[in-house]
Amino acid sequence: MQECISAARSPSGKSSKADSPQSGQQLNRTILKASMSAPYLGKEEELNLVARWRDNDESEALHEITTAHMRLVISIAAKFRRYNLPIGDLVQEGCIGLLEAAARFDPQREVRFSTYATWWIRASIQDYILRNWSIVRGGTSSAQKSLFFNLRRLRAKLTAENKNLSKDELYNKISSKLGVSVQDVETMDFRFSSNDNSLSSPVVQDEDVTIQKIDMLADPMPLQDQLVERSIDGKRRSLWLQKALRVLNARELQIIQTRRLGEDHVTLESLGLTLGISKERVRQIEARAIQKLRTALLAHNEQTAYYF
């Protein structure tokens, strides 16, 4: 089990991402040599090892299973090399999927372990690619995952069948085949055709000043003077309203507070039941109270007409 993970690492224990091209080539040869020298397992031997691992928790049995299937991990990982991620990292992720398959495999299903493990190995590698292919995270749903791994193949196939397809027609066909929206297809195609750009990369750079892309992004938040202005205006309107409410009688004040100033606006009918009057009478009292408030506010300061 330990070799399944460590085989994809350099002798120093560091990930292959940090290795030089020469050490990476040596790393790949080491993995290939170890996997090719591992013996094949017969069906009965395979089932016996799985049973020993599941029933008795024998790490030696798990080690034999994973070592014998390392060539399967490498074969599947090699199919994803076009995504330009280190092959050593892909093999490591495939090993994680292999270990997961070993933990979940049920001998009573009467299928070969390699058949069962293939799905787990591929799924683990695909999840790793989705997390690391771009610094911009994409969708992780099954539909988005299918779009990511099948877009280029489908686009090439459809283009070969009909070279006169417009981009819109091509996107519509891919959308229909993969069960995703046309917008998702267009967005994913754009991601494939463009490179990631860091916001820290310089736009203008000289001896005196360096301007990065992040410095040129507009801040959607209001300016500080606008925030202060809103705060002062809010307090001023609140003070004017408190003074104006004094002109209302008790019932008018209750209706206005319940219908206009509370978080939960009560209906005319329910408020009428509470006050023992009809909902039409509540509406009349409310309209009269609003008119009294407007008159009081304008009498206090004509500038309040701007706010109310």
mmCIF file of C-alpha atoms in Angstrom:
data_model
loop_
_atom_site.group_PDB
_atom_site.id
_atom_site.type_symbol
_atom_site.label_atom_id
_atom_site.label_comp_id
_atom_site.label_asym_id
_atom_site.label_seq_id
_atom_site.Cartn_x
_atom_site.Cartn_y
_atom_site.Cartn_z
ATOM 1 C CA MET A 1 0.000 0.000 0.000
ATOM 2 C CA GLN A 2 2.780 2.386 0.885
ATOM 3 C CA GLU A 3 4.546 1.894 -2.451
ATOM 4 C CA CYS A 4 1.353 2.725 -4.310
ATOM 5 C CA ILE A 5 1.606 6.299 -3.038
ATOM 6 C CA SER A 6 5.374 6.662 -2.693
ATOM 7 C CA ALA A 7 6.096 5.286 -6.164
ATOM 8 C CA ALA A 8 4.866 8.545 -7.652
ATOM 9 C CA ARG A 9 7.278 10.580 -5.529
ATOM 10 C CA SER A 10 10.936 11.271 -5.926
ATOM 11 C CA PRO A 11 13.524 9.691 -3.582
ATOM 12 C CA SER A 12 13.618 12.937 -1.614
ATOM 13 C CA GLY A 13 9.917 12.561 -0.851
ATOM 14 C CA LYS A 14 8.884 15.728 -2.714
ATOM 15 C CA SER A 15 6.063 15.806 -5.195
ATOM 16 C CA SER A 16 6.920 15.550 -8.864
ATOM 17 C CA LYS A 17 5.617 19.094 -9.411
ATOM 18 C CA ALA A 18 8.816 20.461 -7.951
ATOM 19 C CA ASP A 19 11.104 18.050 -9.785
ATOM 20 C CA SER A 20 13.243 18.970 -12.756
ATOM 21 C CA PRO A 21 12.476 17.427 -16.201
ATOM 22 C CA GLN A 22 15.409 15.013 -15.782
ATOM 23 C CA SER A 23 14.283 13.790 -12.374
ATOM 24 C CA GLY A 24 10.721 13.556 -13.679
ATOM 25 C CA GLN A 25 11.849 11.220 -16.459
ATOM 26 C CA GLN A 26 13.735 9.105 -13.932
ATOM 27 C CA LEU A 27 10.637 9.094 -11.747
ATOM 28 C CA ASN A 28 8.495 7.800 -14.581
ATOM 29 C CA ARG A 29 10.983 5.037 -15.365
ATOM 30 C CA THR A 30 10.954 4.011 -11.699
ATOM 31 C CA ILE A 31 7.160 3.779 -11.679
ATOM 32 C CA LEU A 32 7.089 1.816 -14.919
ATOM 33 C CA LYS A 33 9.757 -0.590 -13.761
ATOM 34 C CA ALA A 34 7.995 -1.277 -10.462
ATOM 35 C CA SER A 35 4.599 -1.766 -12.107
ATOM 36 C CA MET A 36 5.821 -3.981 -14.926
ATOM 37 C CA SER A 37 7.681 -6.270 -12.534
ATOM 38 C CA ALA A 38 4.589 -6.830 -10.369
ATOM 39 C CA PRO A 39 2.960 -10.241 -10.983
ATOM 40 C CA TYR A 40 -0.523 -10.577 -12.437
ATOM 41 C CA LEU A 41 -3.167 -11.960 -10.124
ATOM 42 C CA GLY A 42 -5.523 -14.780 -10.989
ATOM 43 C CA LYS A 43 -9.206 -14.405 -10.175
ATOM 44 C CA GLU A 44 -9.122 -16.779 -7.201
ATOM 45 C CA GLU A 45 -5.917 -15.256 -5.843
ATOM 46 C CA GLU A 46 -7.391 -11.779 -6.238
ATOM 47 C CA LEU A 47 -10.576 -12.698 -4.366
ATOM 48 C CA ASN A 48 -8.539 -14.335 -1.617
ATOM 49 C CA LEU A 49 -6.422 -11.204 -1.122
ATOM 50 C CA VAL A 50 -9.497 -8.980 -1.043
ATOM 51 C CA ALA A 51 -11.138 -11.249 1.534
ATOM 52 C CA ARG A 52 -8.013 -11.183 3.713
ATOM 53 C CA TRP A 53 -7.957 -7.386 3.549
ATOM 54 C CA ARG A 54 -11.681 -6.945 4.255
ATOM 55 C CA ASP A 55 -12.047 -9.600 6.920
ATOM 56 C CA ASN A 56 -8.684 -9.552 8.685
ATOM 57 C CA ASP A 57 -7.378 -6.056 7.844
ATOM 58 C CA GLU A 58 -4.120 -7.524 6.506
ATOM 59 C CA SER A 59 -2.036 -4.701 5.092
ATOM 60 C CA GLU A 60 0.158 -7.203 3.222
ATOM 61 C CA ALA A 61 -2.861 -8.366 1.225
ATOM 62 C CA LEU A 62 -3.768 -4.759 0.346
ATOM 63 C CA HIS A 63 -0.167 -4.135 -0.679
ATOM 64 C CA GLU A 64 -0.224 -7.072 -3.092
ATOM 65 C CA ILE A 65 -3.513 -5.949 -4.618
ATOM 66 C CA THR A 66 -2.416 -2.365 -5.208
ATOM 67 C CA THR A 67 1.047 -3.310 -6.463
ATOM 68 C CA ALA A 68 -0.405 -5.745 -8.985
ATOM 69 C CA HIS A 69 -2.744 -3.045 -10.337
ATOM 70 C CA MET A 70 -0.217 -0.196 -10.554
ATOM 71 C CA ARG A 71 0.047 -0.759 -14.311
ATOM 72 C CA LEU A 72 -3.706 -0.119 -14.540
ATOM 73 C CA VAL A 73 -3.284 3.172 -12.673
ATOM 74 C CA ILE A 74 -0.473 4.268 -14.990
ATOM 75 C CA SER A 75 -2.448 3.293 -18.081
ATOM 76 C CA ILE A 76 -5.460 5.368 -17.029
ATOM 77 C CA ALA A 77 -3.316 8.315 -15.869
ATOM 78 C CA ALA A 78 -1.541 8.393 -19.249
ATOM 79 C CA LYS A 79 -4.862 9.055 -20.994
ATOM 80 C CA PHE A 80 -5.138 12.391 -19.179
ATOM 81 C CA ARG A 81 -1.682 13.738 -20.029
ATOM 82 C CA ARG A 82 -3.177 16.242 -22.486
ATOM 83 C CA TYR A 83 -4.236 18.382 -19.528
ATOM 84 C CA ASN A 84 -0.542 19.218 -18.925
ATOM 85 C CA LEU A 85 -0.417 18.121 -15.306
ATOM 86 C CA PRO A 86 2.569 16.135 -13.931
ATOM 87 C CA ILE A 87 2.143 12.454 -14.684
ATOM 88 C CA GLY A 88 3.498 11.627 -11.229
ATOM 89 C CA ASP A 89 0.654 13.574 -9.616
ATOM 90 C CA LEU A 90 -1.916 11.862 -11.825
ATOM 91 C CA VAL A 91 -0.528 8.474 -10.790
ATOM 92 C CA GLN A 92 -0.699 9.463 -7.117
ATOM 93 C CA GLU A 93 -4.348 10.414 -7.470
ATOM 94 C CA GLY A 94 -5.014 7.205 -9.337
ATOM 95 C CA CYS A 95 -3.470 5.303 -6.434
ATOM 96 C CA ILE A 96 -5.887 7.012 -4.061
ATOM 97 C CA GLY A 97 -8.753 5.812 -6.239
ATOM 98 C CA LEU A 98 -7.231 2.322 -6.273
ATOM 99 C CA LEU A 99 -7.088 2.242 -2.475
ATOM 100 C CA GLU A 100 -10.679 3.461 -2.316
ATOM 101 C CA ALA A 101 -11.725 0.659 -4.651
ATOM 102 C CA ALA A 102 -9.914 -1.887 -2.489
ATOM 103 C CA ALA A 103 -11.800 -0.644 0.561
ATOM 104 C CA ARG A 104 -15.192 -0.839 -1.168
ATOM 105 C CA PHE A 105 -14.842 -3.941 -3.346
ATOM 106 C CA ASP A 106 -17.366 -6.709 -2.711
ATOM 107 C CA PRO A 107 -16.172 -10.184 -3.881
ATOM 108 C CA GLN A 108 -19.757 -11.434 -3.973
ATOM 109 C CA ARG A 109 -20.441 -9.333 -7.069
ATOM 110 C CA GLU A 110 -18.334 -11.813 -9.059
ATOM 111 C CA VAL A 111 -16.497 -9.195 -11.098
ATOM 112 C CA ARG A 112 -12.775 -8.759 -11.472
ATOM 113 C CA PHE A 113 -11.213 -6.198 -9.179
ATOM 114 C CA SER A 114 -9.641 -4.338 -12.105
ATOM 115 C CA THR A 115 -13.089 -3.812 -13.649
ATOM 116 C CA TYR A 116 -14.385 -2.339 -10.405
ATOM 117 C CA ALA A 117 -11.255 -0.299 -9.668
ATOM 118 C CA THR A 118 -11.148 1.360 -13.110
ATOM 119 C CA TRP A 119 -14.086 3.635 -12.283
ATOM 120 C CA TRP A 120 -12.594 4.730 -8.945
ATOM 121 C CA ILE A 121 -9.164 5.375 -10.451
ATOM 122 C CA ARG A 122 -10.587 7.449 -13.294
ATOM 123 C CA ALA A 123 -12.911 9.388 -10.947
ATOM 124 C CA SER A 124 -10.052 10.237 -8.586
ATOM 125 C CA ILE A 125 -7.845 11.466 -11.428
ATOM 126 C CA GLN A 126 -10.666 13.507 -12.945
ATOM 127 C CA ASP A 127 -11.440 15.171 -9.622
ATOM 128 C CA TYR A 128 -7.770 16.104 -9.274
ATOM 129 C CA ILE A 129 -7.706 17.587 -12.787
ATOM 130 C CA LEU A 130 -10.821 19.649 -12.110
ATOM 131 C CA ARG A 131 -9.224 21.046 -8.938
ATOM 132 C CA ASN A 132 -5.814 21.831 -10.436
ATOM 133 C CA TRP A 133 -6.193 22.377 -14.181
ATOM 134 C CA SER A 134 -6.987 26.055 -13.665
ATOM 135 C CA ILE A 135 -6.740 28.553 -10.830
ATOM 136 C CA VAL A 136 -10.370 29.391 -11.628
ATOM 137 C CA ARG A 137 -12.633 26.770 -10.121
ATOM 138 C CA GLY A 138 -15.215 25.302 -12.461
ATOM 139 C CA GLY A 139 -18.428 23.434 -11.791
ATOM 140 C CA THR A 140 -18.217 20.150 -9.945
ATOM 141 C CA SER A 141 -21.619 18.682 -10.853
ATOM 142 C CA SER A 142 -21.769 15.534 -12.951
ATOM 143 C CA ALA A 143 -23.010 17.542 -15.947
ATOM 144 C CA GLN A 144 -20.177 20.069 -15.652
ATOM 145 C CA LYS A 145 -17.671 17.254 -15.216
ATOM 146 C CA SER A 146 -18.962 15.532 -18.360
ATOM 147 C CA LEU A 147 -18.748 18.822 -20.254
ATOM 148 C CA PHE A 148 -15.159 19.415 -19.154
ATOM 149 C CA PHE A 149 -13.882 16.010 -20.255
ATOM 150 C CA ASN A 150 -15.960 15.608 -23.430
ATOM 151 C CA LEU A 151 -16.211 19.089 -24.930
ATOM 152 C CA ARG A 152 -13.102 18.975 -27.096
ATOM 153 C CA ARG A 153 -13.773 15.434 -28.287
ATOM 154 C CA LEU A 154 -17.374 16.247 -29.244
ATOM 155 C CA ARG A 155 -16.393 19.506 -30.887
ATOM 156 C CA ALA A 156 -13.776 17.744 -33.044
ATOM 157 C CA LYS A 157 -16.230 14.975 -33.950
ATOM 158 C CA LEU A 158 -19.070 17.329 -34.891
ATOM 159 C CA THR A 159 -16.747 19.596 -36.844
ATOM 160 C CA ALA A 160 -15.380 16.620 -38.795
ATOM 161 C CA GLU A 161 -18.916 15.494 -39.663
ATOM 162 C CA ASN A 162 -19.992 18.948 -40.815
ATOM 163 C CA LYS A 163 -17.344 21.596 -41.394
ATOM 164 C CA ASN A 164 -19.991 24.220 -42.202
ATOM 165 C CA LEU A 165 -21.442 24.283 -38.690
ATOM 166 C CA SER A 166 -21.624 27.742 -37.193
ATOM 167 C CA LYS A 167 -20.461 28.283 -33.632
ATOM 168 C CA ASP A 168 -24.041 28.641 -32.389
ATOM 169 C CA GLU A 169 -25.107 25.417 -34.093
ATOM 170 C CA LEU A 170 -22.061 23.631 -32.696
ATOM 171 C CA TYR A 171 -22.799 24.830 -29.156
ATOM 172 C CA ASN A 172 -26.451 23.786 -29.474
ATOM 173 C CA LYS A 173 -25.518 20.252 -30.572
ATOM 174 C CA ILE A 174 -22.994 19.847 -27.743
ATOM 175 C CA SER A 175 -25.508 21.228 -25.258
ATOM 176 C CA SER A 176 -28.117 18.708 -26.411
ATOM 177 C CA LYS A 177 -25.738 15.726 -26.276
ATOM 178 C CA LEU A 178 -24.312 16.491 -22.823
ATOM 179 C CA GLY A 179 -27.461 17.849 -21.195
ATOM 180 C CA VAL A 180 -26.027 21.243 -20.216
ATOM 181 C CA SER A 181 -26.984 24.786 -21.136
ATOM 182 C CA VAL A 182 -25.571 26.530 -24.182
ATOM 183 C CA GLN A 183 -24.131 29.184 -21.864
ATOM 184 C CA ASP A 184 -22.169 26.514 -19.987
ATOM 185 C CA VAL A 185 -20.781 25.157 -23.266
ATOM 186 C CA GLU A 186 -19.748 28.634 -24.388
ATOM 187 C CA THR A 187 -18.105 29.398 -21.034
ATOM 188 C CA MET A 188 -16.185 26.118 -20.964
ATOM 189 C CA ASP A 189 -15.033 26.564 -24.565
ATOM 190 C CA PHE A 190 -13.723 30.017 -23.675
ATOM 191 C CA ARG A 191 -11.830 28.568 -20.703
ATOM 192 C CA PHE A 192 -10.156 26.009 -22.956
ATOM 193 C CA SER A 193 -9.149 28.641 -25.501
ATOM 194 C CA SER A 194 -7.628 31.100 -23.024
ATOM 195 C CA ASN A 195 -4.942 30.976 -20.373
ATOM 196 C CA ASP A 196 -5.152 31.931 -16.719
ATOM 197 C CA ASN A 197 -3.899 35.411 -15.935
ATOM 198 C CA SER A 198 -2.851 36.453 -12.465
ATOM 199 C CA LEU A 199 -4.265 39.686 -11.081
ATOM 200 C CA SER A 200 -0.795 40.279 -9.646
ATOM 201 C CA SER A 201 0.852 40.403 -13.078
ATOM 202 C CA PRO A 202 2.158 43.912 -13.891
ATOM 203 C CA VAL A 203 0.500 46.059 -16.534
ATOM 204 C CA VAL A 204 2.920 48.984 -16.240
ATOM 205 C CA GLN A 205 6.339 48.503 -14.719
ATOM 206 C CA ASP A 206 9.335 50.820 -14.562
ATOM 207 C CA GLU A 207 11.898 51.933 -12.018
ATOM 208 C CA ASP A 208 9.515 54.222 -10.159
ATOM 209 C CA VAL A 209 6.096 52.570 -10.294
ATOM 210 C CA THR A 210 4.506 49.179 -10.833
ATOM 211 C CA ILE A 211 0.812 48.878 -11.656
ATOM 212 C CA GLN A 212 -0.787 45.456 -11.414
ATOM 213 C CA LYS A 213 -4.033 44.270 -12.959
ATOM 214 C CA ILE A 214 -5.684 44.152 -9.553
ATOM 215 C CA ASP A 215 -5.000 47.898 -9.160
ATOM 216 C CA MET A 216 -7.161 48.597 -12.218
ATOM 217 C CA LEU A 217 -10.263 46.750 -11.010
ATOM 218 C CA ALA A 218 -13.187 48.991 -10.095
ATOM 219 C CA ASP A 219 -14.401 48.679 -6.520
ATOM 220 C CA PRO A 220 -18.217 48.190 -6.552
ATOM 221 C CA MET A 221 -18.549 49.522 -2.999
ATOM 222 C CA PRO A 222 -19.684 53.149 -2.486
ATOM 223 C CA LEU A 223 -17.055 55.771 -1.721
ATOM 224 C CA GLN A 224 -16.448 56.735 1.886
ATOM 225 C CA ASP A 225 -18.098 60.140 1.524
ATOM 226 C CA GLN A 226 -21.177 58.451 0.063
ATOM 227 C CA LEU A 227 -21.393 56.107 3.040
ATOM 228 C CA VAL A 228 -21.127 59.021 5.470
ATOM 229 C CA GLU A 229 -23.747 60.979 3.521
ATOM 230 C CA ARG A 230 -26.168 58.040 3.642
ATOM 231 C CA SER A 231 -25.645 57.620 7.383
ATOM 232 C CA ILE A 232 -26.272 61.327 8.116
ATOM 233 C CA ASP A 233 -29.328 61.452 5.841
ATOM 234 C CA GLY A 234 -30.744 58.329 7.460
ATOM 235 C CA LYS A 235 -30.449 59.753 10.958
ATOM 236 C CA ARG A 236 -31.975 63.050 9.777
ATOM 237 C CA ARG A 237 -34.985 61.337 8.166
ATOM 238 C CA SER A 238 -35.491 59.208 11.265
ATOM 239 C CA LEU A 239 -35.541 62.299 13.498
ATOM 240 C CA TRP A 240 -38.034 64.103 11.227
ATOM 241 C CA LEU A 241 -40.325 61.074 11.191
ATOM 242 C CA GLN A 242 -40.267 60.698 14.978
ATOM 243 C CA LYS A 243 -41.351 64.332 15.370
ATOM 244 C CA ALA A 244 -44.083 63.983 12.729
ATOM 245 C CA LEU A 245 -45.559 60.878 14.396
ATOM 246 C CA ARG A 246 -46.550 63.042 17.370
ATOM 247 C CA VAL A 247 -49.457 64.538 15.377
ATOM 248 C CA LEU A 248 -51.208 61.138 15.151
ATOM 249 C CA ASN A 249 -53.704 59.862 17.678
ATOM 250 C CA ALA A 250 -53.292 56.467 19.331
ATOM 251 C CA ARG A 251 -55.249 54.467 16.755
ATOM 252 C CA GLU A 252 -53.624 56.188 13.787
ATOM 253 C CA LEU A 253 -50.184 55.600 15.300
ATOM 254 C CA GLN A 254 -50.937 51.912 15.863
ATOM 255 C CA ILE A 255 -52.068 51.456 12.257
ATOM 256 C CA ILE A 256 -49.052 53.268 10.795
ATOM 257 C CA GLN A 257 -46.598 51.388 12.987
ATOM 258 C CA THR A 258 -48.218 48.053 12.173
ATOM 259 C CA ARG A 259 -48.786 48.628 8.469
ATOM 260 C CA ARG A 260 -45.818 50.818 7.480
ATOM 261 C CA LEU A 261 -43.050 50.774 10.075
ATOM 262 C CA GLY A 262 -42.987 47.142 11.220
ATOM 263 C CA GLU A 263 -40.977 44.368 9.611
ATOM 264 C CA ASP A 264 -44.093 42.228 9.081
ATOM 265 C CA HIS A 265 -46.829 44.186 7.310
ATOM 266 C CA VAL A 266 -50.232 43.189 8.681
ATOM 267 C CA THR A 267 -53.197 42.979 6.309
ATOM 268 C CA LEU A 268 -56.105 45.382 6.537
ATOM 269 C CA GLU A 269 -58.462 42.556 7.430
ATOM 270 C CA SER A 270 -56.388 41.171 10.338
ATOM 271 C CA LEU A 271 -55.748 44.654 11.700
ATOM 272 C CA GLY A 272 -59.484 45.419 11.480
ATOM 273 C CA LEU A 273 -60.256 42.323 13.544
ATOM 274 C CA THR A 274 -57.765 43.467 16.173
ATOM 275 C CA LEU A 275 -59.265 46.987 16.374
ATOM 276 C CA GLY A 276 -62.888 45.863 16.019
ATOM 277 C CA ILE A 277 -63.522 47.793 12.795
ATOM 278 C CA SER A 278 -63.869 46.915 9.110
ATOM 279 C CA LYS A 279 -60.875 46.675 6.811
ATOM 280 C CA GLU A 280 -62.259 49.567 4.748
ATOM 281 C CA ARG A 281 -62.296 51.742 7.865
ATOM 282 C CA VAL A 282 -58.670 50.727 8.561
ATOM 283 C CA ARG A 283 -57.754 51.806 5.027
ATOM 284 C CA GLN A 284 -59.443 55.181 5.503
ATOM 285 C CA ILE A 285 -57.686 55.813 8.815
ATOM 286 C CA GLU A 286 -54.356 54.815 7.285
ATOM 287 C CA ALA A 287 -54.797 57.183 4.336
ATOM 288 C CA ARG A 288 -55.743 60.038 6.667
ATOM 289 C CA ALA A 289 -52.730 59.324 8.919
ATOM 290 C CA ILE A 290 -50.353 59.361 5.959
ATOM 291 C CA GLN A 291 -51.739 62.710 4.821
ATOM 292 C CA LYS A 292 -51.300 64.134 8.348
ATOM 293 C CA LEU A 293 -47.691 62.894 8.412
ATOM 294 C CA ARG A 294 -46.940 64.468 5.032
ATOM 295 C CA THR A 295 -48.394 67.790 6.140
ATOM 296 C CA ALA A 296 -46.443 67.729 9.403
ATOM 297 C CA LEU A 297 -43.184 66.887 7.658
ATOM 298 C CA LEU A 298 -43.552 69.659 5.080
ATOM 299 C CA ALA A 299 -44.530 72.158 7.744
ATOM 300 C CA HIS A 300 -41.404 71.277 9.713
ATOM 301 C CA ASN A 301 -39.035 71.611 6.790
ATOM 302 C CA GLU A 302 -39.810 71.906 3.073
ATOM 303 C CA GLN A 303 -36.608 69.966 2.280
ATOM 304 C CA THR A 304 -38.293 66.789 3.553
ATOM 305 C CA ALA A 305 -40.310 66.693 0.314
ATOM 306 C CA TYR A 306 -37.076 65.539 -1.346
ATOM 307 C CA TYR A 307 -36.841 62.504 0.952
ATOM 308 C CA PHE A 308 -40.522 61.509 1.227
#
